XYZ file of C-alpha atoms in Angstrom:
553
model
C -63.054 -11.112 -10.511
C -66.280 -12.100 -8.861
C -68.298 -9.353 -10.918
C -66.869 -10.852 -13.949
C -67.554 -14.423 -13.063
C -71.469 -13.362 -11.877
C -71.852 -11.363 -15.138
C -70.430 -14.358 -17.177
C -72.820 -16.611 -15.424
C -75.868 -14.417 -15.430
C -75.202 -13.963 -19.651
C -74.722 -17.809 -19.899
C -77.922 -18.336 -18.319
C -79.912 -19.240 -21.541
C -82.434 -21.398 -22.134
C -81.540 -24.640 -23.983
C -82.924 -25.280 -27.876
C -85.439 -27.954 -25.981
C -86.787 -25.177 -24.313
C -87.105 -22.867 -27.044
C -88.658 -25.624 -29.540
C -92.341 -24.692 -30.361
C -94.909 -26.787 -28.608
C -96.095 -30.072 -30.720
C -93.490 -29.405 -33.167
C -91.538 -32.357 -34.505
C -88.254 -30.505 -36.168
C -85.239 -28.467 -34.856
C -86.398 -25.073 -34.378
C -84.466 -22.202 -36.203
C -82.976 -19.736 -34.348
C -82.855 -16.045 -35.590
C -79.774 -14.387 -36.664
C -80.272 -11.723 -33.646
C -80.246 -14.710 -31.323
C -77.212 -16.252 -32.558
C -75.127 -12.876 -32.487
C -76.376 -12.603 -28.724
C -75.157 -16.043 -27.845
C -71.633 -15.595 -29.428
C -71.541 -12.513 -27.458
C -72.184 -14.205 -24.276
C -69.596 -17.201 -25.067
C -66.885 -14.872 -25.810
C -67.339 -12.990 -22.937
C -67.120 -16.262 -20.521
C -64.154 -17.457 -22.464
C -62.339 -13.769 -21.582
C -63.641 -13.981 -17.827
C -61.789 -17.372 -17.957
C -58.468 -16.459 -19.124
C -58.618 -13.701 -16.431
C -59.288 -15.619 -13.584
C -56.344 -17.958 -14.666
C -53.779 -15.092 -14.935
C -55.070 -13.735 -11.272
C -54.534 -17.195 -9.523
C -50.742 -17.070 -11.099
C -50.162 -13.788 -9.705
C -48.641 -12.964 -6.575
C -50.740 -11.535 -3.666
C -49.074 -8.057 -3.883
C -49.422 -8.202 -7.706
C -45.670 -8.714 -8.241
C -45.099 -11.612 -10.436
C -46.299 -15.310 -10.841
C -44.932 -18.031 -8.145
C -43.529 -21.497 -8.669
C -42.582 -23.887 -5.678
C -39.108 -25.830 -6.649
C -38.688 -28.978 -4.711
C -35.399 -30.929 -4.798
C -35.177 -35.038 -3.723
C -32.717 -36.429 -1.437
C -30.286 -38.430 -3.338
C -26.808 -40.375 -2.954
C -23.680 -38.684 -4.233
C -19.931 -37.265 -3.626
C -19.269 -34.096 -1.883
C -15.983 -32.581 -1.282
C -15.284 -29.405 1.653
C -12.625 -27.168 0.778
C -11.361 -23.906 2.628
C -10.055 -21.017 0.389
C -8.262 -18.020 1.295
C -5.442 -15.614 0.629
C -1.582 -15.274 2.150
C 1.421 -13.624 1.454
C 4.744 -15.218 0.433
C 8.001 -14.863 1.672
C 11.378 -16.319 1.350
C 11.923 -19.159 3.874
C 15.427 -18.024 4.425
C 16.372 -14.760 4.370
C 19.119 -12.471 5.853
C 19.322 -9.049 6.291
C 22.179 -6.775 6.806
C 21.918 -3.288 8.726
C 24.564 -1.051 10.012
C 23.765 0.372 13.446
C 26.596 3.234 13.268
C 26.636 6.150 10.457
C 29.474 5.664 7.943
C 30.477 6.565 4.142
C 30.186 3.865 1.526
C 33.831 3.021 -0.018
C 32.483 0.334 -2.719
C 29.720 -1.699 -3.507
C 30.239 -5.404 -5.156
C 26.877 -6.748 -6.147
C 23.650 -5.457 -7.812
C 19.911 -5.805 -7.198
C 18.418 -9.073 -8.406
C 22.041 -10.533 -8.324
C 22.259 -14.201 -7.348
C 25.256 -14.727 -4.728
C 26.706 -17.478 -2.634
C 27.686 -17.367 0.795
C 30.679 -15.692 1.230
C 30.553 -13.264 -1.553
C 31.940 -9.642 -1.024
C 28.885 -6.999 -0.700
C 30.227 -3.578 0.279
C 32.938 -1.558 2.133
C 31.736 1.128 4.724
C 34.482 3.276 6.762
C 32.805 3.972 9.988
C 34.909 5.683 12.802
C 32.036 4.754 14.977
C 31.749 1.470 14.443
C 35.326 0.959 15.491
C 34.831 3.362 18.727
C 31.721 1.367 19.844
C 33.891 -1.802 19.958
C 36.628 -0.316 21.925
C 34.560 1.174 24.340
C 32.201 -2.090 24.561
C 35.386 -4.206 25.283
C 36.135 -1.547 28.335
C 32.885 -2.223 29.645
C 33.238 -6.151 29.462
C 36.563 -5.826 31.037
C 35.450 -3.747 34.064
C 32.003 -5.322 34.548
C 34.314 -8.773 35.031
C 36.551 -7.005 37.193
C 33.775 -5.906 39.639
C 32.221 -9.598 39.461
C 35.462 -11.218 40.199
C 35.743 -9.067 43.356
C 32.359 -9.621 44.299
C 32.513 -13.364 43.890
C 35.817 -12.807 46.321
C 34.076 -10.972 48.564
C 30.795 -13.457 48.987
C 32.969 -16.106 50.174
C 33.307 -13.724 53.328
C 30.063 -14.913 54.183
C 32.058 -17.970 55.767
C 34.767 -15.388 57.294
C 38.211 -17.183 57.504
C 41.843 -16.418 58.016
C 44.073 -16.296 54.695
C 46.924 -17.882 56.644
C 47.518 -19.747 59.938
C 48.136 -17.168 63.117
C 47.132 -16.487 66.559
C 43.877 -14.046 67.003
C 44.315 -10.850 68.967
C 42.157 -7.847 69.621
C 38.753 -9.552 68.719
C 35.675 -7.930 68.609
C 32.403 -9.844 70.153
C 29.745 -10.544 67.669
C 26.658 -11.917 68.539
C 24.047 -13.868 65.920
C 21.675 -11.333 64.482
C 24.449 -8.405 64.818
C 24.946 -6.235 61.566
C 28.271 -6.596 59.975
C 29.599 -4.037 57.406
C 31.940 -4.962 54.574
C 35.199 -3.739 55.893
C 34.890 -3.959 59.564
C 37.650 -5.361 61.500
C 36.787 -8.215 63.553
C 40.049 -9.311 64.791
C 43.763 -9.068 64.501
C 45.432 -12.163 62.944
C 49.299 -12.548 63.818
C 51.377 -15.579 61.813
C 53.673 -16.577 64.507
C 54.263 -20.366 63.101
C 57.534 -18.695 62.153
C 59.280 -15.730 63.403
C 61.453 -13.089 61.932
C 64.668 -11.399 63.392
C 66.378 -8.594 62.218
C 70.185 -8.539 62.700
C 73.038 -6.110 61.457
C 76.490 -7.185 60.792
C 79.641 -5.464 59.740
C 80.673 -4.801 56.305
C 83.718 -6.800 56.798
C 81.188 -10.078 56.535
C 79.346 -8.454 53.151
C 79.401 -11.322 50.469
C 79.833 -14.021 52.812
C 76.255 -13.814 54.547
C 74.091 -15.059 51.974
C 69.913 -15.810 51.721
C 69.390 -19.381 53.017
C 72.467 -19.623 55.144
C 71.977 -21.605 58.607
C 72.321 -19.865 61.487
C 72.198 -20.018 65.344
C 69.683 -17.852 67.252
C 70.078 -17.423 71.147
C 66.948 -17.192 73.158
C 67.975 -15.922 76.459
C 64.232 -16.018 78.055
C 64.096 -19.981 77.218
C 68.212 -20.655 77.573
C 67.972 -22.180 74.395
C 69.408 -21.898 71.191
C 67.481 -22.708 67.560
C 68.574 -22.691 64.375
C 67.385 -20.610 61.948
C 68.138 -19.442 58.307
C 68.891 -16.220 56.174
C 65.867 -14.784 54.757
C 66.997 -12.131 52.413
C 70.376 -9.706 53.061
C 69.730 -6.084 52.683
C 73.047 -4.004 52.057
C 72.000 -0.877 53.742
C 74.659 1.311 55.130
C 73.716 2.044 58.820
C 76.535 3.610 61.012
C 77.362 2.839 64.609
C 78.345 5.546 67.178
C 81.570 3.979 67.122
C 81.781 4.646 63.487
C 81.356 1.221 62.091
C 79.234 0.304 58.904
C 76.548 -2.184 59.059
C 74.313 -4.274 56.752
C 71.395 -6.311 57.605
C 69.949 -9.817 57.755
C 66.564 -11.017 57.876
C 66.228 -14.596 60.039
C 63.750 -16.799 59.942
C 63.012 -19.167 63.137
C 60.237 -21.831 63.096
C 58.294 -21.371 66.344
C 58.384 -24.718 68.396
C 55.279 -23.407 70.247
C 57.345 -21.143 73.160
C 58.513 -18.192 70.863
C 56.652 -14.752 70.680
C 57.109 -11.481 69.633
C 59.330 -9.423 71.760
C 61.447 -11.746 72.613
C 65.193 -10.664 72.888
C 67.547 -12.856 70.481
C 70.726 -12.523 68.490
C 71.953 -14.654 65.415
C 75.456 -15.828 64.766
C 76.694 -17.603 62.018
C 80.038 -19.017 60.528
C 81.720 -17.126 58.046
C 85.296 -18.925 56.954
C 85.790 -20.731 59.859
C 84.929 -18.138 62.177
C 81.798 -17.054 64.199
C 80.122 -13.637 62.951
C 78.317 -11.813 65.631
C 75.668 -9.247 65.220
C 76.281 -5.835 66.369
C 73.660 -5.964 69.020
C 70.839 -8.629 69.870
C 67.335 -7.754 68.260
C 63.606 -8.501 69.083
C 61.389 -11.652 67.410
C 58.833 -10.168 65.248
C 55.379 -12.164 64.316
C 56.283 -13.286 60.609
C 53.474 -11.373 59.696
C 50.066 -9.611 60.983
C 47.416 -8.161 59.485
C 43.666 -7.347 60.509
C 40.910 -10.163 59.690
C 37.842 -7.824 58.088
C 34.398 -9.038 57.011
C 34.141 -8.600 53.240
C 30.341 -8.302 52.933
C 27.591 -6.608 54.234
C 24.696 -8.799 56.442
C 23.635 -10.056 59.708
C 26.070 -12.464 61.788
C 24.804 -16.099 61.905
C 27.542 -17.419 64.219
C 31.263 -16.374 65.635
C 33.904 -18.301 67.356
C 36.296 -15.309 67.719
C 38.328 -15.392 70.861
C 41.576 -13.789 72.014
C 44.982 -15.741 71.208
C 43.099 -18.509 69.697
C 45.321 -20.398 67.600
C 43.715 -20.689 63.982
C 44.553 -22.671 60.691
C 44.033 -21.119 57.392
C 40.194 -21.554 55.941
C 38.831 -22.148 59.072
C 35.183 -20.319 59.467
C 35.293 -18.209 62.367
C 32.124 -15.811 61.546
C 29.457 -16.887 59.744
C 27.164 -14.048 57.964
C 23.920 -13.790 56.039
C 24.922 -11.611 53.017
C 21.339 -10.942 50.776
C 22.562 -7.325 49.954
C 26.132 -9.060 48.558
C 24.358 -11.750 46.799
C 22.227 -8.874 45.085
C 25.254 -7.075 43.977
C 26.491 -10.213 42.697
C 23.183 -10.486 40.797
C 23.153 -7.008 39.453
C 27.104 -7.263 38.408
C 26.122 -10.699 36.277
C 23.450 -8.679 34.593
C 25.524 -5.857 33.718
C 28.102 -8.174 32.518
C 25.729 -10.094 30.379
C 24.596 -6.857 28.735
C 28.018 -5.407 28.353
C 28.718 -8.813 26.310
C 25.471 -8.678 24.073
C 26.647 -4.878 23.585
C 30.052 -6.326 22.580
C 28.948 -8.633 20.342
C 26.526 -6.281 18.430
C 29.634 -4.367 18.253
C 31.470 -6.230 16.592
C 29.087 -7.827 14.435
C 28.382 -4.086 13.201
C 32.018 -3.530 12.608
C 32.204 -6.724 10.472
C 28.960 -5.856 8.487
C 31.127 -2.831 7.081
C 33.140 -5.079 5.097
C 29.909 -7.642 4.896
C 29.782 -10.562 2.999
C 26.739 -12.839 1.909
C 25.613 -14.851 4.684
C 23.776 -17.232 2.478
C 23.164 -18.295 -1.037
C 20.589 -16.462 -2.669
C 19.294 -13.066 -4.608
C 20.297 -9.473 -3.768
C 16.846 -8.034 -2.592
C 16.610 -4.101 -1.445
C 20.049 -3.031 -1.895
C 20.059 0.420 -0.814
C 23.699 1.859 -0.818
C 26.059 3.135 -3.742
C 29.671 4.290 -3.349
C 30.297 7.324 -2.095
C 26.943 7.749 0.130
C 26.657 8.598 3.367
C 24.795 6.024 5.460
C 22.903 6.691 8.462
C 22.939 4.837 12.068
C 20.262 1.955 11.895
C 20.291 1.262 8.527
C 18.940 -1.840 6.498
C 21.568 -1.746 3.312
C 20.911 -5.016 1.555
C 19.039 -8.209 1.917
C 20.076 -11.554 0.505
C 16.713 -14.468 0.033
C 16.783 -17.909 -0.991
C 13.661 -17.769 -3.108
C 14.165 -21.559 -3.979
C 12.115 -22.208 -0.728
C 9.197 -19.876 0.401
C 6.476 -20.070 2.868
C 3.138 -18.467 2.739
C 1.934 -16.848 5.857
C -2.169 -17.359 5.657
C -4.784 -17.257 7.911
C -7.893 -20.056 8.524
C -11.193 -19.048 10.323
C -12.376 -20.654 13.074
C -15.161 -22.789 11.332
C -12.490 -24.559 9.137
C -9.301 -24.563 11.499
C -10.234 -27.994 12.753
C -9.541 -29.547 9.016
C -6.369 -28.359 8.743
C -3.356 -30.352 9.948
C 0.376 -30.033 9.271
C 0.954 -31.795 6.122
C -2.445 -31.188 4.377
C -1.636 -30.761 0.529
C -2.307 -26.870 -0.826
C -3.058 -25.873 -3.970
C -1.696 -22.738 -4.805
C -2.417 -19.674 -7.614
C -0.588 -16.141 -7.930
C -2.020 -14.468 -10.948
C -2.411 -17.681 -13.002
C 1.067 -19.690 -12.074
C -0.167 -22.530 -10.078
C 1.950 -24.694 -7.794
C 1.295 -27.085 -4.849
C 2.294 -26.771 -1.412
C 2.232 -28.176 2.133
C 0.848 -27.295 5.607
C 3.914 -26.255 7.897
C 2.149 -25.578 10.868
C -1.220 -24.284 12.147
C -0.748 -21.965 15.567
C -3.085 -22.177 18.461
C -3.628 -18.578 18.974
C -5.982 -16.830 17.127
C -6.631 -13.047 16.523
C -10.113 -11.899 16.293
C -11.328 -9.875 13.132
C -14.794 -8.567 12.697
C -16.134 -11.060 15.415
C -14.526 -14.294 13.691
C -11.229 -15.952 15.027
C -8.604 -16.074 12.650
C -5.582 -18.927 13.128
C -1.905 -18.352 11.752
C -1.197 -21.185 9.116
C 2.298 -21.583 7.677
C 2.550 -23.066 3.875
C 5.326 -24.484 2.764
C 6.521 -24.139 -1.141
C 9.191 -25.499 -3.324
C 10.048 -22.861 -5.451
C 13.035 -24.179 -7.204
C 11.698 -22.949 -10.657
C 11.225 -19.289 -9.534
C 7.416 -19.077 -10.700
C 5.934 -17.267 -7.448
C 6.881 -14.282 -6.465
C 7.929 -13.454 -3.086
C 6.767 -10.835 -0.843
C 3.280 -10.758 -2.882
C -0.506 -12.302 -2.535
C -1.231 -15.578 -3.404
C -4.667 -17.656 -3.376
C -4.718 -20.850 -1.556
C -7.391 -23.871 -1.697
C -7.317 -27.185 0.344
C -9.549 -29.978 0.529
C -10.771 -30.058 4.040
C -12.897 -33.122 4.107
C -14.727 -35.325 1.436
C -17.342 -38.191 1.111
C -17.358 -40.376 -2.247
C -21.138 -41.724 -1.087
C -23.341 -39.803 1.044
C -26.831 -38.616 0.885
C -26.900 -34.648 -0.349
C -29.443 -31.838 -0.812
C -28.701 -28.501 -2.325
C -27.891 -25.605 0.462
C -31.004 -23.733 -0.187
C -32.958 -26.619 1.384
C -31.560 -26.895 4.834
C -32.923 -23.779 7.280
C -31.674 -23.031 10.394
C -34.879 -22.715 12.793
C -35.624 -21.761 16.222
C -37.812 -23.426 18.489
C -39.875 -22.597 21.597
C -37.234 -23.202 24.260
C -34.767 -20.995 22.084
C -32.672 -23.511 20.833
C -31.575 -23.579 16.992
C -31.700 -26.725 14.995
C -31.368 -27.430 11.257
C -34.555 -28.509 9.389
C -35.286 -29.470 5.779
C -39.418 -29.409 4.831
C -40.641 -32.596 3.576
C -43.399 -33.106 1.279
C -46.373 -35.316 1.799
C -48.119 -36.447 4.938
C -46.633 -35.257 8.278
C -43.799 -37.784 9.071
C -43.484 -39.059 12.453
C -40.585 -36.604 13.031
C -42.212 -33.803 11.916
C -41.246 -30.990 14.492
C -43.762 -28.642 16.667
C -43.849 -24.726 16.474
C -40.808 -24.195 14.295
C -39.794 -20.301 13.639
C -37.938 -19.764 10.341
C -37.769 -16.172 8.439
C -39.756 -17.328 5.699
C -43.583 -18.382 4.427
C -43.299 -22.084 4.032
C -45.776 -23.392 1.345
C -48.725 -25.695 2.763
C -47.777 -29.680 2.641
C -44.293 -29.153 3.699
C -43.440 -30.629 7.093
C -40.195 -29.350 9.285
C -38.034 -32.227 9.972
C -34.764 -31.972 12.315
C -31.371 -32.927 10.287
C -27.891 -33.701 10.759
C -25.569 -32.018 8.706
C -21.854 -32.840 7.535
C -19.509 -31.357 5.497
C -20.750 -28.808 2.634
C -19.066 -27.295 -0.666
C -20.160 -24.234 -2.504
C -23.592 -26.127 -3.789
C -24.600 -29.146 -1.558
C -24.515 -30.388 2.182
C -24.239 -33.760 3.653
C -27.339 -34.934 5.170
C -25.993 -37.369 8.086
C -29.412 -38.118 9.442
C -33.130 -37.181 9.861
C -34.348 -38.229 5.854
C -33.729 -41.105 3.823
C -33.199 -41.506 0.067
C -36.008 -40.044 -2.199
C -37.706 -37.969 -0.202
C -39.268 -34.696 -1.746
C -37.961 -31.155 0.065
C -39.048 -28.019 -0.367
C -36.415 -25.716 -1.897
C -37.572 -22.465 -2.349
C -40.562 -20.253 -4.266
C -39.667 -19.155 -7.411
C -40.985 -15.796 -8.803
C -41.118 -14.120 -11.979
C -41.839 -10.657 -12.879
C -45.488 -9.435 -13.052
C -47.007 -9.058 -16.630
C -47.767 -5.462 -17.435
């Protein structure tokens, strides 16, 4: 280029007409034809050089094409930010029926796609396994219930107490901290509030001595007679050495406090105006005698066991810490709860063998036909109410803050458009490709049946909007790094250096001279424009980009 310009300059460095005029001449000198042709060639060469110089000025440094600086001006306008994505539709209310035991399909009363109402018969499956499962589950529940009842009864033994009043004998010494085991005998308890006397009478009085009849009981040791009553008559056949035949009667006597077992006594009674005597005297016995035993395993906390102690029913005699027994009860309760759940499942499965529609809806996914053998754990039918559906979608971490329950949503499924409303947004996210995604549920009225369930659908919702704000094209705003490592949003302002221009800003592109970096605060954005909250004013010219065209060739 320089060579072309130099050649042109040299070539145009010719003399002027005044310089070529004859000395002392008064008229215009005549130029020869040869000189005229030479001047025309020089002018043409200069023009060609000028054209070449202009082209080269517009060419990129690498020779790739021409470049033009694109500018934009900060203006007021309206902007709307939207969130877009996709989701999967499903019926809001859907019920599937599964068979957990094998069986044979006897009848099917519905077809795929049929609309049914709740209670409509669906099918009948014959399953012996289903009936057996219910019977076994019922036995398990009954068994665990009995076990729990026993344990609860035993646990009452943590406060060991007699089941009837009486007198303690043969007691075991128990100290705090001693180990006590289930079934361990700690005393003999004899009920001496009443005493029993067995007497034998001649069969001559058979039918005359009856239960409830009053008797006189003679106690020689006390030299006294007490009133008693016949408790029971036993028509046994005792033969005496004298050949008499006898039957027995049990006599009860209330203890005034001075009676005890092994005392000799005899009972007489009035029969038809005469006194009936027993064959012989008998011995008083305690009304009842039993062992007082622990019903739990544990550690003794305290004991008040003493020989010949008179005790009342329910009186606490030994206190026991029974952690093992409490654990057994907890385990039994868990087993009973599990057995009840299994029984409920078994009964539900048996009911499902003669299923009816659980809800109003459409038959979806019917998988059986009459005569078919059905394997265990098979889902045989689904009823879905497609009049109300939901869309399971996600929204990313940048936009989740804009989405709230109640937000209206535009939906589009293969050109079928409708509206929905955000039902919920989860606070729990999953990370996909480094971006946190939050589950979102959109509720849709599909009473017209326009939206297909179990299919993809596109959604769009307005995240935010501003009807009057400063805006710029998105390309005008750049993310720049400062010397301290921080990042800021900047625009490059044209003209004189503004007071708020930044120093030492680093961006990944070449910025033309005459533009100054200024930090800006941005707001919402759409696909094309971004809101400018602060940093520049209306009418400010800013750098957008350098637009290039292809090189001439």
